Coordinates of C-alpha atoms and ligand atoms in Angstrom, one line a residue:
X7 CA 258.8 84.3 146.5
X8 CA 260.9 81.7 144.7
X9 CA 263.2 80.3 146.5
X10 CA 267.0 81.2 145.6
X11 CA 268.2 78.1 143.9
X12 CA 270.7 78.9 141.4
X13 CA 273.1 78.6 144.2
X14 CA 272.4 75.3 144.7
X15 CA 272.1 73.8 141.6
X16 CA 275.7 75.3 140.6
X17 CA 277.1 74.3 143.8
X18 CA 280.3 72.1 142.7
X19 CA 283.5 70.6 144.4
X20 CA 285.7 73.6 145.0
X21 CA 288.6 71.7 145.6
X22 CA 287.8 70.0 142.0
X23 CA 287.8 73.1 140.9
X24 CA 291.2 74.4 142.4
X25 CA 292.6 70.9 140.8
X26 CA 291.6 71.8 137.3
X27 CA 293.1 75.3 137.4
X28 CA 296.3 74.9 139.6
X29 CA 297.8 71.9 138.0
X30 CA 301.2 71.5 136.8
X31 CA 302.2 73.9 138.8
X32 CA 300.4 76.8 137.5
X33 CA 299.9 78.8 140.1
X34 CA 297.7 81.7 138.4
X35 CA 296.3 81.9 135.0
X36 CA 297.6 84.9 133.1
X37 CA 295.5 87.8 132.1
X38 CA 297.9 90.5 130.6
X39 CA 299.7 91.8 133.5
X40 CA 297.1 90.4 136.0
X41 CA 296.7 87.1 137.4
X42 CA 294.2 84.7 138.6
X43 CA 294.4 83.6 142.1
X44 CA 292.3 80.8 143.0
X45 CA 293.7 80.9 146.7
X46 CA 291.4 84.0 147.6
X47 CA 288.4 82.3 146.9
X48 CA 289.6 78.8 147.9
X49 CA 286.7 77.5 150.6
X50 CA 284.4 80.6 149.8
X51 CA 280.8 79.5 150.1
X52 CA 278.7 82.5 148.1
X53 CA 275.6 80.9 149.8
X54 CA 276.6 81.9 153.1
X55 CA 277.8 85.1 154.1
X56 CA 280.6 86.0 157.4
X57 CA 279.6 86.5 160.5
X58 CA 281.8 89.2 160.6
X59 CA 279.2 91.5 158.6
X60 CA 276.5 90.6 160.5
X61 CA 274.9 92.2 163.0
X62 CA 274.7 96.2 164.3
X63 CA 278.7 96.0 164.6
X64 CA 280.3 94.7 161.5
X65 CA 283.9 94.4 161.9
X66 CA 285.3 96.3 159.2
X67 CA 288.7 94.9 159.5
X68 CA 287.7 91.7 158.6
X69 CA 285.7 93.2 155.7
X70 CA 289.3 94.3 154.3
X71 CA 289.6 90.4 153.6
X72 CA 287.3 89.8 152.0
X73 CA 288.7 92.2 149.2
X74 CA 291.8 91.4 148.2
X75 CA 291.8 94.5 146.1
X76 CA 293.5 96.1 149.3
X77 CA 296.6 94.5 148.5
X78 CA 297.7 96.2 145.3
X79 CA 297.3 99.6 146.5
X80 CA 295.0 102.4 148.9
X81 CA 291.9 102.4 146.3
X82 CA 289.4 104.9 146.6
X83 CA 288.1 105.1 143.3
X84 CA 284.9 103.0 143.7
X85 CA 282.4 105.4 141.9
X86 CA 284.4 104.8 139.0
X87 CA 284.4 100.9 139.6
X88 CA 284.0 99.7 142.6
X89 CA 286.0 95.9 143.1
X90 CA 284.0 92.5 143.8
X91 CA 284.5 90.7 147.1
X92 CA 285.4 87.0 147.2
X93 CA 281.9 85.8 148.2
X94 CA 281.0 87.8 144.9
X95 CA 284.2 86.2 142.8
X96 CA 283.6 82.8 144.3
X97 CA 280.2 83.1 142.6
X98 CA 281.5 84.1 138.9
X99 CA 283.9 81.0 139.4
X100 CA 280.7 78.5 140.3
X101 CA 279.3 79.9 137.3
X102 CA 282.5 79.6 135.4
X103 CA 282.5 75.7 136.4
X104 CA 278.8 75.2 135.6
X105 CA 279.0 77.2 132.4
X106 CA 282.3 74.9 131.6
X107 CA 281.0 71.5 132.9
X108 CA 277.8 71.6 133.1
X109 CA 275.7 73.8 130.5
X110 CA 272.3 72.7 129.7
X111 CA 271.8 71.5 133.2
X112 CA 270.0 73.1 134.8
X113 CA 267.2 73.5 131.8
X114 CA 265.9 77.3 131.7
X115 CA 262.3 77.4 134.2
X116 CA 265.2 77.1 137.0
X117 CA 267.0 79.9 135.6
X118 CA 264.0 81.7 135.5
X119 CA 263.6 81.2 139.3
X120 CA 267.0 82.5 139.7
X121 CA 266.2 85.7 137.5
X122 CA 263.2 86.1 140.0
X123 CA 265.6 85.6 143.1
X124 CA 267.6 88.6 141.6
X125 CA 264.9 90.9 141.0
X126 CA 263.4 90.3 144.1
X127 CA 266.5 90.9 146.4
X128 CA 266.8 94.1 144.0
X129 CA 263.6 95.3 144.5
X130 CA 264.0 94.8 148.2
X131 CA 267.0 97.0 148.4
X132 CA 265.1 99.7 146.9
X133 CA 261.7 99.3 148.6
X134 CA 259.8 98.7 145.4
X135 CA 257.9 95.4 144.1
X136 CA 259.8 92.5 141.9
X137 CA 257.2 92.8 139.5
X138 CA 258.6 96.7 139.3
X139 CA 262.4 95.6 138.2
X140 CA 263.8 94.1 134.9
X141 CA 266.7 93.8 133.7
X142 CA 268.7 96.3 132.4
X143 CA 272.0 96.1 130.5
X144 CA 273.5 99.5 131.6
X145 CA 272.1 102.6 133.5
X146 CA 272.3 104.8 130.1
X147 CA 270.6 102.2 127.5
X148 CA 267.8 101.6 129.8
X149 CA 267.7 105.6 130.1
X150 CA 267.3 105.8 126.7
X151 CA 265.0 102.8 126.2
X152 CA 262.5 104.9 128.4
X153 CA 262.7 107.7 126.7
X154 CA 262.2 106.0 123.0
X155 CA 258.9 104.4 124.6
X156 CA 257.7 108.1 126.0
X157 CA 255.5 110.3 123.7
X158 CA 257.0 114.0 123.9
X159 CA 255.0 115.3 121.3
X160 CA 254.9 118.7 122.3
X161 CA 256.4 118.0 125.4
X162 CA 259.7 119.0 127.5
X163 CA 262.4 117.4 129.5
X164 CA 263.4 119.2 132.4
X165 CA 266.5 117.8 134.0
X166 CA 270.0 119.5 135.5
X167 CA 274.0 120.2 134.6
X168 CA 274.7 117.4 137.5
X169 CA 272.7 114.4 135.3
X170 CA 275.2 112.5 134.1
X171 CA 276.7 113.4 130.9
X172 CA 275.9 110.8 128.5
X173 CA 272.3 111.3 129.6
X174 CA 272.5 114.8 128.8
X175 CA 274.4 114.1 125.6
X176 CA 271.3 111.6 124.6
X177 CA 268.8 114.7 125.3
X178 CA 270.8 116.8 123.1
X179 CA 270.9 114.8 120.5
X180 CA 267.0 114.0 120.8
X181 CA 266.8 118.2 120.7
X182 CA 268.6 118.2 117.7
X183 CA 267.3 115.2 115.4
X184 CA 263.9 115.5 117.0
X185 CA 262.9 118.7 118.6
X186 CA 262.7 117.7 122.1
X187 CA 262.9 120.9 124.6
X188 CA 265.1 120.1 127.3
X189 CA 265.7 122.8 130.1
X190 CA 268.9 122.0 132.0
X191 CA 269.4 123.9 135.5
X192 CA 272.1 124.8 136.4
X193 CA 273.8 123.6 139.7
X194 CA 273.6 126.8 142.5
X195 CA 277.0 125.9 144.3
X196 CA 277.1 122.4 143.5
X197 CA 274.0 121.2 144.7
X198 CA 270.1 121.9 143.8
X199 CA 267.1 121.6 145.7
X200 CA 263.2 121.7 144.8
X201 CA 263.0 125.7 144.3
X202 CA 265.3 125.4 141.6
X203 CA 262.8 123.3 139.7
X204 CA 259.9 125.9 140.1
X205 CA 258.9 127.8 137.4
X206 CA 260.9 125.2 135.1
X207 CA 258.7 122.2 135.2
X208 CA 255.4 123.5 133.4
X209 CA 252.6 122.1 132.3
X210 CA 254.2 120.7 128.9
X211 CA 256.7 119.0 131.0
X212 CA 256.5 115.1 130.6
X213 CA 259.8 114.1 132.2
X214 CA 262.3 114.9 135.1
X215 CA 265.3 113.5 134.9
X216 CA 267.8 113.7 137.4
X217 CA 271.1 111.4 139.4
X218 CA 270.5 110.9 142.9
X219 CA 274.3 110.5 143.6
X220 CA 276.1 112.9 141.3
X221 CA 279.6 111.2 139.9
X222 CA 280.9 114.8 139.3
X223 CA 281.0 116.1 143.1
X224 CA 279.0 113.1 145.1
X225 CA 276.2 115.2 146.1
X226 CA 272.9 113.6 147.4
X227 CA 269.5 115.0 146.1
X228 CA 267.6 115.6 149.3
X229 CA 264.2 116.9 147.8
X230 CA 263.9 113.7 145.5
X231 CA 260.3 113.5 147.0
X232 CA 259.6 117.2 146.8
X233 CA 260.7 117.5 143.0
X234 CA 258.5 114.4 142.1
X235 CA 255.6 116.0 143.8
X236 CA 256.1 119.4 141.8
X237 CA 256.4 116.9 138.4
X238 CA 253.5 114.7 139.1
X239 CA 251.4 118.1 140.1
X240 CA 252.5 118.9 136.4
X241 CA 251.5 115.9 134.9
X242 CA 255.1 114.6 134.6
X243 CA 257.1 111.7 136.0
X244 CA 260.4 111.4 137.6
X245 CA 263.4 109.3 136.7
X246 CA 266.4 108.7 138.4
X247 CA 269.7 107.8 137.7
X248 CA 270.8 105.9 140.8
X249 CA 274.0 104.2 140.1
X250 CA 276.2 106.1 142.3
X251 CA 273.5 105.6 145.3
X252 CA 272.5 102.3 145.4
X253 CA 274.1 100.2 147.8
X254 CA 275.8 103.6 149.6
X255 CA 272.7 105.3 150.2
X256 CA 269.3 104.4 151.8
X257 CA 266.9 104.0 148.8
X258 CA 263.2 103.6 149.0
X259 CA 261.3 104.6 145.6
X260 CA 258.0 104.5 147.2
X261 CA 258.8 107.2 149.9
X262 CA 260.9 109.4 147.7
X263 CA 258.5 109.0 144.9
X264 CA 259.9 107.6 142.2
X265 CA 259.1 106.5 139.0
X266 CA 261.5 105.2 137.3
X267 CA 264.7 104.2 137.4
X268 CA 268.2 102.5 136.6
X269 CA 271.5 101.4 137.3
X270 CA 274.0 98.9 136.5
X271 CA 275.8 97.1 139.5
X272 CA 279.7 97.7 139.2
X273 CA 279.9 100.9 141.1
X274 CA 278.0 100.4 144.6
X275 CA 275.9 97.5 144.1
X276 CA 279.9 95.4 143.9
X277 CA 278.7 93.2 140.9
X278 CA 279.8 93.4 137.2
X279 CA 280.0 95.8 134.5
X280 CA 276.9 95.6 131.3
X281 CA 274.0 94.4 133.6
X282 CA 272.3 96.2 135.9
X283 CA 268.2 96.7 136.7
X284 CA 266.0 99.0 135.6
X285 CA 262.6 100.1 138.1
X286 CA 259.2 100.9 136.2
X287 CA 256.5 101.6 138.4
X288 CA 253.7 99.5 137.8
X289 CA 250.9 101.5 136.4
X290 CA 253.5 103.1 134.1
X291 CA 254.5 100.1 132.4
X292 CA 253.6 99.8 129.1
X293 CA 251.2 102.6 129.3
X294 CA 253.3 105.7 129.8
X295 CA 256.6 104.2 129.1
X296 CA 256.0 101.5 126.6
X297 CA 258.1 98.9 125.4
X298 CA 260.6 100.3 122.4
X299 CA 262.0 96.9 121.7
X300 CA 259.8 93.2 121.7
X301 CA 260.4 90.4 123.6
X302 CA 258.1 86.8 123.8
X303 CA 257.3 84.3 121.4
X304 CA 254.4 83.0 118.9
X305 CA 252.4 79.6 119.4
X306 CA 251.6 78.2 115.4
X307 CA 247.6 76.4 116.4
X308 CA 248.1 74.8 112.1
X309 CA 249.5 71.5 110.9
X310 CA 252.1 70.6 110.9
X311 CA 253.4 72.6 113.6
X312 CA 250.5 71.3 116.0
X313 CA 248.7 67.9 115.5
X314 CA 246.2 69.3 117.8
X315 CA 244.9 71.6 115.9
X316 CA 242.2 74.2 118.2
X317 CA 239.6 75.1 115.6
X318 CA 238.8 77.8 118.6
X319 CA 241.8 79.9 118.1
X320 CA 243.7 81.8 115.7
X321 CA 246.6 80.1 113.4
X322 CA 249.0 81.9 115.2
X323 CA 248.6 82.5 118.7
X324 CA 250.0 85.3 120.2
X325 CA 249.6 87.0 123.6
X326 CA 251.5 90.4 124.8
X327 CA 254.2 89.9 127.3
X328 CA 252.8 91.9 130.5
X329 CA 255.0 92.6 133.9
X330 CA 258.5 94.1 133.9
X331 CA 259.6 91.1 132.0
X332 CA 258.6 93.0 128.2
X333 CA 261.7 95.7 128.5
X334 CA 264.2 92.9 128.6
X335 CA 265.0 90.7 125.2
X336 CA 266.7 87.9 124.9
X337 CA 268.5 86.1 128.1
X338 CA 270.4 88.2 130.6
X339 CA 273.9 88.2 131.4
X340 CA 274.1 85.1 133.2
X341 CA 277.4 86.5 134.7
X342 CA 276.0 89.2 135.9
X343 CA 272.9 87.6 137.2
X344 CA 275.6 85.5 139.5
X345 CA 277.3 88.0 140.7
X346 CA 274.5 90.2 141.5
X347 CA 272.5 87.7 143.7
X348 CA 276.2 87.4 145.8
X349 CA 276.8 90.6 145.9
X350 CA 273.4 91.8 146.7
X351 CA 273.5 89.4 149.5
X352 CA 276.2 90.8 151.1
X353 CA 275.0 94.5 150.9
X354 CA 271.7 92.9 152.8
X355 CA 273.7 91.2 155.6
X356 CA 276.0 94.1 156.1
X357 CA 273.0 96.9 155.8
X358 CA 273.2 100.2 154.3
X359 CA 273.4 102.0 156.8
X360 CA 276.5 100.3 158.2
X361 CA 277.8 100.8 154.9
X362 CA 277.2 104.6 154.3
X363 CA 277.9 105.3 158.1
X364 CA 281.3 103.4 157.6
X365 CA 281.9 105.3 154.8
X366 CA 281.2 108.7 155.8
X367 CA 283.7 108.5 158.9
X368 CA 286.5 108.3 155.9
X369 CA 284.9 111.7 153.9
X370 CA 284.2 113.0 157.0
X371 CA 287.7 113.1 158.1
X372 CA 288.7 114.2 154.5
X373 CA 286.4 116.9 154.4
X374 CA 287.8 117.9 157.5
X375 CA 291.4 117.8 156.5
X376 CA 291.7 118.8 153.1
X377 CA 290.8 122.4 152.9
X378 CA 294.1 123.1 155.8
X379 CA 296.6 121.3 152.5
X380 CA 294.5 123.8 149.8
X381 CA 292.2 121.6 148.6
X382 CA 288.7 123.3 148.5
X383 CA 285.6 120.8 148.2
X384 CA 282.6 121.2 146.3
X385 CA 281.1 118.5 147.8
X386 CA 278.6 120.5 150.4
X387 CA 278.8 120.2 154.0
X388 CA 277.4 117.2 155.6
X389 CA 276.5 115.3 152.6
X390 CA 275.5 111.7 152.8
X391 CA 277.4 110.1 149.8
X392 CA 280.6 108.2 149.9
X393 CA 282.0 110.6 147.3
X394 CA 284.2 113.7 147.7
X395 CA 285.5 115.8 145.7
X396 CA 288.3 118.3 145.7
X397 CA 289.8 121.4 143.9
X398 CA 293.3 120.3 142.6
X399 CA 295.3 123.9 142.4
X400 CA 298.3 121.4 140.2
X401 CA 296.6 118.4 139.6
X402 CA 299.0 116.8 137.5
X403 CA 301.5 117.1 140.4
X404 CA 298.8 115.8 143.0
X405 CA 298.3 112.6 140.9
X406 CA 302.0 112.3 140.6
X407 CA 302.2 112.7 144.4
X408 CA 299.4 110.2 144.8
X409 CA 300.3 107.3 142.0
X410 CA 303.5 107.5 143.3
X411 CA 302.3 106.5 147.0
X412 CA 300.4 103.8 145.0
X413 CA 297.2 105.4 146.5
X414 CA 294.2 105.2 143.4
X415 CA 291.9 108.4 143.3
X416 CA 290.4 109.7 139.9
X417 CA 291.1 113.2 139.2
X418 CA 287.9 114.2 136.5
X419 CA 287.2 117.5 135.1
X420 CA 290.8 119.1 134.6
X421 CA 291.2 119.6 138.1
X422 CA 288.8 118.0 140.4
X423 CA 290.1 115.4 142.8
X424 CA 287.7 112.7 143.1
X425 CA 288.4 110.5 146.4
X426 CA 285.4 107.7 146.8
X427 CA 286.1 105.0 149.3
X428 CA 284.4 102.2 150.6
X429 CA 283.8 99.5 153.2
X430 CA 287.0 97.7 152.9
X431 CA 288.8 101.5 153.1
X432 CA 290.0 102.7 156.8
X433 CA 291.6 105.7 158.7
X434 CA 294.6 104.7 157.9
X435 CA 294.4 105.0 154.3
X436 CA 293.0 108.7 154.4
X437 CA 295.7 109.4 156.8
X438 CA 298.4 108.5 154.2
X439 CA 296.2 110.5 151.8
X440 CA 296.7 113.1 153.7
X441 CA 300.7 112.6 154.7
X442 CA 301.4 112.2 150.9
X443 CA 299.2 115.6 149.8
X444 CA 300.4 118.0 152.8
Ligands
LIG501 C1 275.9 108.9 137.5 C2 276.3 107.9 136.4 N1 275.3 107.4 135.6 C3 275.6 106.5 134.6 C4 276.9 106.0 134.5 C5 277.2 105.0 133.4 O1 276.8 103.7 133.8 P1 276.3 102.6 132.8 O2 277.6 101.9 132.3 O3 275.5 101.7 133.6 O4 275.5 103.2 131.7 C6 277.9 106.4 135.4 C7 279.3 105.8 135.3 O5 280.2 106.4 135.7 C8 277.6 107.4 136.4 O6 278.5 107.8 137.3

């Protein structure tokens, strides 16, 4: 594997850095209302990550540091967006400086080593093979850039009312202008499991679609590897929106048996918004989901492009891009490359399973609580996700109630109270949750 070198070659004088932006006494840089404060990444090193997240104990109140996001406010809104840390921030600044300073340097094959770094800490977080994962720009273009490269012709898409919405708007409109047959099932008390899929996914079926981690209650598909095996025995394959799971929940696509995939990496994965990755099994690659869009280049073998001219080859010389590499075009975001390879690194060092067993202490206690102040859940009963979600009988007043105690929830669907906290969250910020609701 390459080793991870972007790091290194974009390593820079920090305090130069600090010089440049706090002179003159400027202490933070305006941004609207917001501010830049160099402070909180002052001596942040994105190559090496705290002992305090290492190990089978991570100290989680020294993990409330390194997110200064705590400061504003309680937020628990993180399946909406979830905040950087400053390992992640201190990165986007290196990159900042180099992009500022020193562009051009370095030239693009150590780039490319950098985009391989990426992929391959991706592709370990998920179980699958770096040669499986390119680029993506968001979870619902690469969606849709797999299904532009499937052949439906006479085919159907079976997927359910939990997919995410824009997916399902995208497989109405392809019903509509195209004729696709979609079957959407229905949710059976907020949560679906294989059965529900019987008798749905025929022979005609060429696509499952579903989200592993639903954003509308947080509930975790448990038969992902049951409902692939019904859609391969069918002849279909499985994708999987895994946005809200990644980076919260264990993921391995080789055990749960999936196909494809996607997700961008401001929710769970802690990075930035417009890049993410998207997983294509191997053998699938430009067979059954082929590329929609081109990316590569065209070598000219005639005068007086070439003086070498090779009588043994065409005048233009052109080979197909193979390997994950022909679904992306064009660079990547650079930004987002940065700030993935941090924040990737610190979801490695801390483990997922610290991270989703932190996490579930906080629902846990919620999902405890809430129903004795009249707020019902239809999130089921022991589920695995960091998301919860409640029936708001006067949601307008429970926001009030809430914004008021500076405490940042979403409330989605008219009335449903979305609470989704993370690894910088604690007791003590449900508990207040709970004072200011009861
Ligand atoms: C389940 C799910 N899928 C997709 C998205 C959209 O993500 P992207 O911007 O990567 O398309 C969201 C965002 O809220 C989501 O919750």
């Amino acid at each position: 594997m390459p080793k991870g070198i972007l790091d290194k070659l974009l390593t820079m004088e920090r305090s130069a850095f600090l010089k440049s932006i706090a002179g003159a006494g400027v202490a933070s840089l305006g941004l609207g209302s917001l501010s830049f404060k160099p402070e909180e990444t002052a001596g942040i090193n994105p190559d090496v990550m705290p002992a305090h997240i290492s190990g089978p104990a991570p100290d989680f109140n020294r993990i409330r540091e390194d997110f200064p996001r705590v400061k504003q406010e309680i937020y628990m809104d993180n399946a909406s967006t979830h905040p950087i840390n400053i390992y992640t921030a201190a990165a986007l600044h290196r990159y900042a400086e180099w992009a500022k300073n020193e562009v051009g340097e370095p030239w693009w094959p150590l780039w490319n080593d950098t985009r391989l770094d990426c992929k391959a800490s991706f592709a370990k977080l998920i179980n699958a093979d770096p040669d499986e994962i390119a680029f993506a720009r968001t979870t619902v273009e690469a969606e849709n850039n797999i299904l532009n490269g499937m052949d439906f012709k006479g085919g159907n898409l079976v997927t359910t009312d939990l997919h995410y919405s824009a997916s399902l708007y995208s497989f109405k409109m392809r019903e509509q202008r195209d004729g696709l047959k979609v079957k959407i099932i229905k949710h059976n008390d907020w949560k679906f499991n294989v059965k529900d899929f019987e008798g749905v996914i025929d022979k005609n079926t060429k696509l499952v679609a579903i989200t592993l981690v639903s954003n509308v209650n947080g509930f975790v598909v448990e038969d992902v590897k049951a409902i692939s095996d019904l859609a391969h025995a069918n002849g279909a394959i499985l994708y999987v929106d895994f946005i809200q799971g990644v980076g919260a929940v264990p993921v391995d696509v080789k055990a749960m048996g999936i196909d494809i995939a996607a997700c961008s990496t401001f929710k769970w994965l802690m990075g930035s918004k417009g890049f993410g990755f998207m997983y294509v099994r191997k053998d699938l690659q430009d067979t059954v989901v082929r590329t929609t869009h081109h990316n590569g280049g065209i070598t000219y073998n005639y005068a007086p492009w070439t003086d070498k001219v090779d009588p043994n080859l065409p005048e233009i010389i052109f080979k197909p891009t193979t390997g994950p590499g022909m679904y992306e075009v064009s660079y990547p975001s650079y930004e987002g490359v940065s700030c993935a390879i941090a924040s990737l690194k610190y979801i490695h060092e801390l483990g997922v399973n610290n991270i989703q067993n932190h996490n579930r202490t906080l629902t846990s206690k919620l999902a405890k609580e809430m129903p004795r102040l009249g707020y019902q859940t239809i999130t089921p009963e022991g589920n695995k996700s960091p998301i919860i979600v409640f029936i708001a009988k006067n949601p307008d007043e429970t926001m009030k109630k809430l914004r008021a105690a500076k405490i940042h929830v979403a409330m989605r669907f008219g009335n449903k109270l979305r609470i989704s906290p993370s690894i910088y969250n604690n007791l003590a910020d449900i508990d207040r949750l709970l004072e200011v609701l009861s």
